[in-house]
PDB file of C-alpha atoms in Angstrom:
ATOM      1  CA  UNK A   1     208.082  -8.246 276.036  1.00 53.00           C
ATOM      2  CA  UNK A   2     209.285  -7.547 272.534  1.00 58.00           C
ATOM      3  CA  UNK A   3     211.104  -4.242 272.084  1.00 58.00           C
ATOM      4  CA  UNK A   4     210.727  -2.648 268.618  1.00 60.00           C
ATOM      5  CA  UNK A   5     213.974  -2.019 266.783  1.00 59.00           C
ATOM      6  CA  UNK A   6     215.290   1.549 266.878  1.00 56.00           C
ATOM      7  CA  UNK A   7     214.568   3.812 263.973  1.00 53.00           C
ATOM      8  CA  UNK A   8     217.486   4.466 261.719  1.00 52.00           C
ATOM      9  CA  UNK A   9     218.328   8.139 261.364  1.00 52.00           C
ATOM     10  CA  UNK A  10     216.237  11.092 262.397  1.00 54.00           C
ATOM     11  CA  UNK A  11     212.843  11.511 260.843  1.00 52.00           C
ATOM     12  CA  UNK A  12     212.595  14.316 258.260  1.00 50.00           C
ATOM     13  CA  UNK A  13     210.226  17.208 258.881  1.00 52.00           C
ATOM     14  CA  UNK A  14     210.011  17.893 255.102  1.00 50.00           C
ATOM     15  CA  UNK A  15     207.610  16.077 252.819  1.00 53.00           C
ATOM     16  CA  UNK A  16     209.081  13.831 250.206  1.00 53.00           C
ATOM     17  CA  UNK A  17     209.931  15.665 246.967  1.00 53.00           C
ATOM     18  CA  UNK A  18     207.392  15.060 244.213  1.00 55.00           C
ATOM     19  CA  UNK A  19     208.444  14.179 240.709  1.00 56.00           C
ATOM     20  CA  UNK A  20     209.850  17.174 238.897  1.00 55.00           C
ATOM     21  CA  UNK A  21     207.430  18.924 236.595  1.00 62.00           C
ATOM     22  CA  UNK A  22     208.661  21.214 233.856  1.00 65.00           C
ATOM     23  CA  UNK A  23     207.248  24.739 233.963  1.00 63.00           C
ATOM     24  CA  UNK A  24     204.380  25.419 231.563  1.00 66.00           C
ATOM     25  CA  UNK A  25     205.279  26.987 228.238  1.00 75.00           C
ATOM     26  CA  UNK A  26     204.397  30.502 227.325  1.00 72.00           C
ATOM     27  CA  UNK A  27     201.505  30.639 224.895  1.00 78.00           C
ATOM     28  CA  UNK A  28     199.853  33.205 222.678  1.00 76.00           C
ATOM     29  CA  UNK A  29     202.878  34.664 220.870  1.00 81.00           C
ATOM     30  CA  UNK A  30     201.823  33.426 217.421  1.00 83.00           C
ATOM     31  CA  UNK A  31     198.298  34.736 217.915  1.00 83.00           C
ATOM     32  CA  UNK A  32     199.668  38.132 218.952  1.00 83.00           C
ATOM     33  CA  UNK A  33     201.927  38.319 215.895  1.00 85.00           C
ATOM     34  CA  UNK A  34     199.263  37.233 213.400  1.00 84.00           C
ATOM     35  CA  UNK A  35     196.641  39.458 215.034  1.00 83.00           C
ATOM     36  CA  UNK A  36     198.906  42.531 214.914  1.00 86.00           C
ATOM     37  CA  UNK A  37     199.914  41.854 211.307  1.00 87.00           C
ATOM     38  CA  UNK A  38     196.259  41.315 210.398  1.00 84.00           C
ATOM     39  CA  UNK A  39     195.239  44.670 211.891  1.00 84.00           C
ATOM     40  CA  UNK A  40     197.996  46.486 209.976  1.00 86.00           C
ATOM     41  CA  UNK A  41     197.089  44.702 206.734  1.00 84.00           C
ATOM     42  CA  UNK A  42     193.412  45.538 207.116  1.00 81.00           C
ATOM     43  CA  UNK A  43     194.107  49.193 207.867  1.00 83.00           C
ATOM     44  CA  UNK A  44     195.868  49.278 204.504  1.00 83.00           C
ATOM     45  CA  UNK A  45     192.962  47.305 203.008  1.00 79.00           C
ATOM     46  CA  UNK A  46     190.495  49.987 204.134  1.00 79.00           C
ATOM     47  CA  UNK A  47     192.224  52.344 201.702  1.00 78.00           C
ATOM     48  CA  UNK A  48     193.050  49.939 198.878  1.00 80.00           C
ATOM     49  CA  UNK A  49     190.007  47.639 198.768  1.00 78.00           C
ATOM     50  CA  UNK A  50     187.337  50.332 198.145  1.00 74.00           C
ATOM     51  CA  UNK A  51     189.420  51.715 195.264  1.00 77.00           C
ATOM     52  CA  UNK A  52     189.789  48.256 193.725  1.00 75.00           C
ATOM     53  CA  UNK A  53     186.091  47.456 194.226  1.00 71.00           C
ATOM     54  CA  UNK A  54     184.973  50.768 192.693  1.00 69.00           C
ATOM     55  CA  UNK A  55     187.360  50.213 189.782  1.00 69.00           C
ATOM     56  CA  UNK A  56     185.822  46.814 189.076  1.00 65.00           C
ATOM     57  CA  UNK A  57     182.307  48.247 189.329  1.00 64.00           C
ATOM     58  CA  UNK A  58     183.218  51.154 187.024  1.00 63.00           C
ATOM     59  CA  UNK A  59     184.621  48.805 184.379  1.00 63.00           C
ATOM     60  CA  UNK A  60     181.498  46.635 184.575  1.00 58.00           C
ATOM     61  CA  UNK A  61     179.238  49.691 184.292  1.00 62.00           C
ATOM     62  CA  UNK A  62     181.111  51.120 181.306  1.00 62.00           C
ATOM     63  CA  UNK A  63     181.202  47.800 179.457  1.00 59.00           C
ATOM     64  CA  UNK A  64     177.433  47.296 179.896  1.00 61.00           C
ATOM     65  CA  UNK A  65     176.184  50.844 179.279  1.00 70.00           C
ATOM     66  CA  UNK A  66     173.176  51.126 176.954  1.00 78.00           C
ATOM     67  CA  UNK A  67     172.192  54.592 175.741  1.00 84.00           C
ATOM     68  CA  UNK A  68     168.681  55.391 174.509  1.00 86.00           C
ATOM     69  CA  UNK A  69     167.951  58.256 172.102  1.00 89.00           C
ATOM     70  CA  UNK A  70     165.425  60.873 173.237  1.00 90.00           C
ATOM     71  CA  UNK A  71     164.662  61.769 169.591  1.00 88.00           C
ATOM     72  CA  UNK A  72     165.863  65.377 169.522  1.00 89.00           C
ATOM     73  CA  UNK A  73     168.469  67.751 170.922  1.00 89.00           C
ATOM     74  CA  UNK A  74     166.071  68.964 173.626  1.00 89.00           C
ATOM     75  CA  UNK A  75     163.745  66.510 175.324  1.00 89.00           C
ATOM     76  CA  UNK A  76     162.344  65.411 178.668  1.00 88.00           C
ATOM     77  CA  UNK A  77     162.581  62.059 180.402  1.00 88.00           C
ATOM     78  CA  UNK A  78     161.258  60.443 183.550  1.00 85.00           C
ATOM     79  CA  UNK A  79     163.877  59.333 186.079  1.00 82.00           C
ATOM     80  CA  UNK A  80     163.596  55.817 187.426  1.00 74.00           C
ATOM     81  CA  UNK A  81     163.160  56.886 191.052  1.00 70.00           C
ATOM     82  CA  UNK A  82     165.534  56.534 193.948  1.00 69.00           C
ATOM     83  CA  UNK A  83     169.149  57.604 193.590  1.00 74.00           C
ATOM     84  CA  UNK A  84     170.224  57.119 189.974  1.00 79.00           C
ATOM     85  CA  UNK A  85     173.121  58.247 187.771  1.00 82.00           C
ATOM     86  CA  UNK A  86     172.674  59.110 184.098  1.00 87.00           C
ATOM     87  CA  UNK A  87     175.182  59.717 181.301  1.00 88.00           C
ATOM     88  CA  UNK A  88     174.248  62.137 178.514  1.00 91.00           C
ATOM     89  CA  UNK A  89     175.400  61.182 174.978  1.00 92.00           C
ATOM     90  CA  UNK A  90     175.436  63.036 171.666  1.00 93.00           C
ATOM     91  CA  UNK A  91     176.617  61.854 168.225  1.00 93.00           C
ATOM     92  CA  UNK A  92     180.402  61.467 168.321  1.00 91.00           C
ATOM     93  CA  UNK A  93     181.099  63.882 165.453  1.00 92.00           C
ATOM     94  CA  UNK A  94     179.148  66.582 167.335  1.00 90.00           C
ATOM     95  CA  UNK A  95     180.530  65.924 170.809  1.00 89.00           C
ATOM     96  CA  UNK A  96     183.292  68.539 170.722  1.00 87.00           C
ATOM     97  CA  UNK A  97     180.839  71.355 169.881  1.00 87.00           C
ATOM     98  CA  UNK A  98     177.829  70.267 171.950  1.00 90.00           C
ATOM     99  CA  UNK A  99     176.862  72.280 175.015  1.00 91.00           C
ATOM    100  CA  UNK A 100     174.349  70.452 177.218  1.00 91.00           C
ATOM    101  CA  UNK A 101     172.347  71.391 180.288  1.00 90.00           C
ATOM    102  CA  UNK A 102     169.957  69.535 182.592  1.00 90.00           C
ATOM    103  CA  UNK A 103     167.095  70.846 184.710  1.00 87.00           C
ATOM    104  CA  UNK A 104     164.544  69.206 186.991  1.00 85.00           C
ATOM    105  CA  UNK A 105     162.279  70.024 189.946  1.00 83.00           C
ATOM    106  CA  UNK A 106     164.827  68.319 192.196  1.00 77.00           C
ATOM    107  CA  UNK A 107     167.624  70.606 191.018  1.00 78.00           C
ATOM    108  CA  UNK A 108     169.621  68.099 188.942  1.00 79.00           C
ATOM    109  CA  UNK A 109     172.544  69.641 187.056  1.00 80.00           C
ATOM    110  CA  UNK A 110     174.978  68.322 184.488  1.00 83.00           C
ATOM    111  CA  UNK A 111     178.597  67.573 185.348  1.00 85.00           C
ATOM    112  CA  UNK A 112     180.263  68.149 182.016  1.00 82.00           C
ATOM    113  CA  UNK A 113     182.968  65.990 180.420  1.00 78.00           C
ATOM    114  CA  UNK A 114     185.295  66.752 177.534  1.00 74.00           C
ATOM    115  CA  UNK A 115     184.761  64.674 174.408  1.00 64.00           C
ATOM    116  CA  UNK A 116     188.165  63.025 174.946  1.00 67.00           C
ATOM    117  CA  UNK A 117     187.065  61.744 178.385  1.00 73.00           C
ATOM    118  CA  UNK A 118     183.643  60.547 177.335  1.00 76.00           C
ATOM    119  CA  UNK A 119     182.467  56.964 177.000  1.00 81.00           C
ATOM    120  CA  UNK A 120     181.359  55.650 173.658  1.00 83.00           C
ATOM    121  CA  UNK A 121     178.103  53.846 172.888  1.00 84.00           C
ATOM    122  CA  UNK A 122     176.231  52.775 169.782  1.00 85.00           C
ATOM    123  CA  UNK A 123     172.685  54.050 169.374  1.00 88.00           C
ATOM    124  CA  UNK A 124     170.713  52.756 166.364  1.00 86.00           C
ATOM    125  CA  UNK A 125     173.965  51.970 164.562  1.00 87.00           C
ATOM    126  CA  UNK A 126     175.457  55.424 165.181  1.00 89.00           C
ATOM    127  CA  UNK A 127     178.440  56.158 167.410  1.00 91.00           C
ATOM    128  CA  UNK A 128     177.668  58.421 170.390  1.00 91.00           C
ATOM    129  CA  UNK A 129     180.010  59.938 172.977  1.00 90.00           C
ATOM    130  CA  UNK A 130     179.111  60.977 176.525  1.00 88.00           C
ATOM    131  CA  UNK A 131     179.442  64.699 177.309  1.00 91.00           C
ATOM    132  CA  UNK A 132     178.421  64.682 180.948  1.00 87.00           C
ATOM    133  CA  UNK A 133     176.521  62.999 183.737  1.00 86.00           C
ATOM    134  CA  UNK A 134     173.932  63.887 186.368  1.00 87.00           C
ATOM    135  CA  UNK A 135     172.187  62.259 189.298  1.00 84.00           C
ATOM    136  CA  UNK A 136     168.558  62.178 190.308  1.00 82.00           C
ATOM    137  CA  UNK A 137     167.348  61.659 193.867  1.00 78.00           C
ATOM    138  CA  UNK A 138     163.729  60.678 193.157  1.00 77.00           C
ATOM    139  CA  UNK A 139     161.163  60.067 190.420  1.00 80.00           C
ATOM    140  CA  UNK A 140     160.885  63.313 188.477  1.00 85.00           C
ATOM    141  CA  UNK A 141     160.689  64.833 184.996  1.00 89.00           C
ATOM    142  CA  UNK A 142     164.135  65.888 183.745  1.00 89.00           C
ATOM    143  CA  UNK A 143     164.703  68.180 180.764  1.00 91.00           C
ATOM    144  CA  UNK A 144     167.934  67.793 178.772  1.00 92.00           C
ATOM    145  CA  UNK A 145     169.009  70.353 176.179  1.00 92.00           C
ATOM    146  CA  UNK A 146     172.115  70.006 174.005  1.00 92.00           C
ATOM    147  CA  UNK A 147     172.934  72.988 171.784  1.00 92.00           C
ATOM    148  CA  UNK A 148     175.142  72.103 168.837  1.00 90.00           C
ATOM    149  CA  UNK A 149     173.903  68.504 168.657  1.00 92.00           C
ATOM    150  CA  UNK A 150     171.227  66.909 166.489  1.00 91.00           C
ATOM    151  CA  UNK A 151     170.205  64.323 169.072  1.00 92.00           C
ATOM    152  CA  UNK A 152     170.690  63.445 172.719  1.00 93.00           C
ATOM    153  CA  UNK A 153     170.736  59.974 174.265  1.00 92.00           C
ATOM    154  CA  UNK A 154     170.722  58.939 177.923  1.00 90.00           C
ATOM    155  CA  UNK A 155     172.090  55.884 179.727  1.00 86.00           C
ATOM    156  CA  UNK A 156     170.908  54.966 183.226  1.00 82.00           C
ATOM    157  CA  UNK A 157     173.865  53.369 185.013  1.00 77.00           C
ATOM    158  CA  UNK A 158     172.287  53.449 188.481  1.00 66.00           C
ATOM    159  CA  UNK A 159     174.122  53.684 191.794  1.00 65.00           C
ATOM    160  CA  UNK A 160     173.349  50.227 193.162  1.00 62.00           C
ATOM    161  CA  UNK A 161     176.593  48.814 191.798  1.00 60.00           C
ATOM    162  CA  UNK A 162     178.579  51.694 193.303  1.00 65.00           C
ATOM    163  CA  UNK A 163     176.995  51.185 196.715  1.00 68.00           C
ATOM    164  CA  UNK A 164     177.619  47.435 196.527  1.00 69.00           C
ATOM    165  CA  UNK A 165     181.233  48.094 195.560  1.00 69.00           C
ATOM    166  CA  UNK A 166     181.694  50.445 198.513  1.00 71.00           C
ATOM    167  CA  UNK A 167     180.040  47.942 200.829  1.00 75.00           C
ATOM    168  CA  UNK A 168     182.345  45.153 199.693  1.00 72.00           C
ATOM    169  CA  UNK A 169     185.386  47.419 199.681  1.00 75.00           C
ATOM    170  CA  UNK A 170     184.854  48.542 203.263  1.00 80.00           C
ATOM    171  CA  UNK A 171     183.059  45.460 204.614  1.00 81.00           C
ATOM    172  CA  UNK A 172     185.763  42.860 203.921  1.00 82.00           C
ATOM    173  CA  UNK A 173     188.632  44.776 205.594  1.00 82.00           C
ATOM    174  CA  UNK A 174     186.446  45.658 208.582  1.00 84.00           C
ATOM    175  CA  UNK A 175     185.338  42.035 209.050  1.00 86.00           C
ATOM    176  CA  UNK A 176     188.884  40.713 208.748  1.00 86.00           C
ATOM    177  CA  UNK A 177     190.095  43.481 211.043  1.00 85.00           C
ATOM    178  CA  UNK A 178     187.624  42.407 213.729  1.00 88.00           C
ATOM    179  CA  UNK A 179     188.863  38.817 213.418  1.00 89.00           C
ATOM    180  CA  UNK A 180     192.479  40.020 213.677  1.00 87.00           C
ATOM    181  CA  UNK A 181     191.621  42.100 216.764  1.00 88.00           C
ATOM    182  CA  UNK A 182     189.964  39.106 218.428  1.00 89.00           C
ATOM    183  CA  UNK A 183     193.034  37.001 217.614  1.00 87.00           C
ATOM    184  CA  UNK A 184     195.332  39.671 219.099  1.00 87.00           C
ATOM    185  CA  UNK A 185     193.305  39.927 222.315  1.00 89.00           C
ATOM    186  CA  UNK A 186     193.122  36.126 222.594  1.00 89.00           C
ATOM    187  CA  UNK A 187     196.908  35.920 222.223  1.00 86.00           C
ATOM    188  CA  UNK A 188     197.520  38.617 224.848  1.00 88.00           C
ATOM    189  CA  UNK A 189     195.204  36.896 227.340  1.00 87.00           C
ATOM    190  CA  UNK A 190     196.886  33.534 226.715  1.00 85.00           C
ATOM    191  CA  UNK A 191     200.302  35.152 227.127  1.00 83.00           C
ATOM    192  CA  UNK A 192     199.379  36.779 230.443  1.00 85.00           C
ATOM    193  CA  UNK A 193     197.857  33.571 231.807  1.00 85.00           C
ATOM    194  CA  UNK A 194     200.822  31.418 230.827  1.00 81.00           C
ATOM    195  CA  UNK A 195     203.243  33.945 232.361  1.00 80.00           C
ATOM    196  CA  UNK A 196     201.261  33.821 235.613  1.00 82.00           C
ATOM    197  CA  UNK A 197     201.323  30.022 235.595  1.00 78.00           C
ATOM    198  CA  UNK A 198     205.102  29.996 235.062  1.00 75.00           C
ATOM    199  CA  UNK A 199     205.588  32.466 237.933  1.00 78.00           C
ATOM    200  CA  UNK A 200     203.423  30.370 240.269  1.00 77.00           C
ATOM    201  CA  UNK A 201     205.290  27.211 239.263  1.00 71.00           C
ATOM    202  CA  UNK A 202     208.650  28.819 240.045  1.00 76.00           C
ATOM    203  CA  UNK A 203     207.395  30.109 243.410  1.00 73.00           C
ATOM    204  CA  UNK A 204     206.174  26.643 244.388  1.00 73.00           C
ATOM    205  CA  UNK A 205     209.515  25.120 243.367  1.00 67.00           C
ATOM    206  CA  UNK A 206     211.443  27.697 245.404  1.00 67.00           C
ATOM    207  CA  UNK A 207     209.250  27.102 248.463  1.00 63.00           C
ATOM    208  CA  UNK A 208     209.908  23.377 248.295  1.00 57.00           C
ATOM    209  CA  UNK A 209     213.664  23.933 248.045  1.00 58.00           C
ATOM    210  CA  UNK A 210     213.526  26.269 251.038  1.00 54.00           C
ATOM    211  CA  UNK A 211     214.597  29.380 249.110  1.00 49.00           C
ATOM    212  CA  UNK A 212     213.551  32.678 250.670  1.00 53.00           C
ATOM    213  CA  UNK A 213     210.673  34.457 248.971  1.00 49.00           C
ATOM    214  CA  UNK A 214     210.909  38.100 248.130  1.00 49.00           C
TER     215      UNK A 214
END
C-alpha cells in the first residue's frame, strides 16, 4: 500500500491574497468648481445682460427712427394696435418752447423730454427734435397738441424690440445658470459616489489584513 507523502507546513485558513488594486479616485471636483463658478457668473449676468441687451436695442431703435408729420400742431392719429411706443417730434428750432400733450380713450399721456435730451430726425428735409413719448395699449384714436410749434411729427418705435431684448437679456443667463446647476449637482453626486467607493475599498482591504473594524 502506497502511503501519500506528508503535507509540508500547516494549511492556511485564510484565502490567498488577491492582486493589489489601487483605490478608486475621487471624481466630480472639476464639475463642482465649474458649476459653482457658472452659477455665480450667471447671477451677475442676470443684472448685466438685460442692461446690455436693452442698450443695443435702444441704439438700434434710435438709429432707425422715422418720424412722420401730422400736418399741423394739433392733429389726431390712429395707433397701430397692441402695445406700442411713440415719440413726438417738433421742428428743432421750436423744441425749447413747445408744450405738447396727448389724449386718447385709453388714457395715454405724454412723458415729456427736454430739448437737450431729445432725439433728432429729418422730416421732409427739416430737422425735428423729440419732446416726449407715450405708449398705447390698443388700437385707438390719439390726439396730439403742441402749443408753440408749427408742426408735430410722430415716430412709432414699437415695443417688440424691447421685449425681445429683455427676453434675450434674461433668457441667456437663466439657461446657462440651469446648465451650471446641473453640472454642480452632477459633480456633487459623482463626488459622493467616489467617496463611498473609496471607503468600501479601504474596508475590504482592512478586513483582508485582519484589522479590527470600528
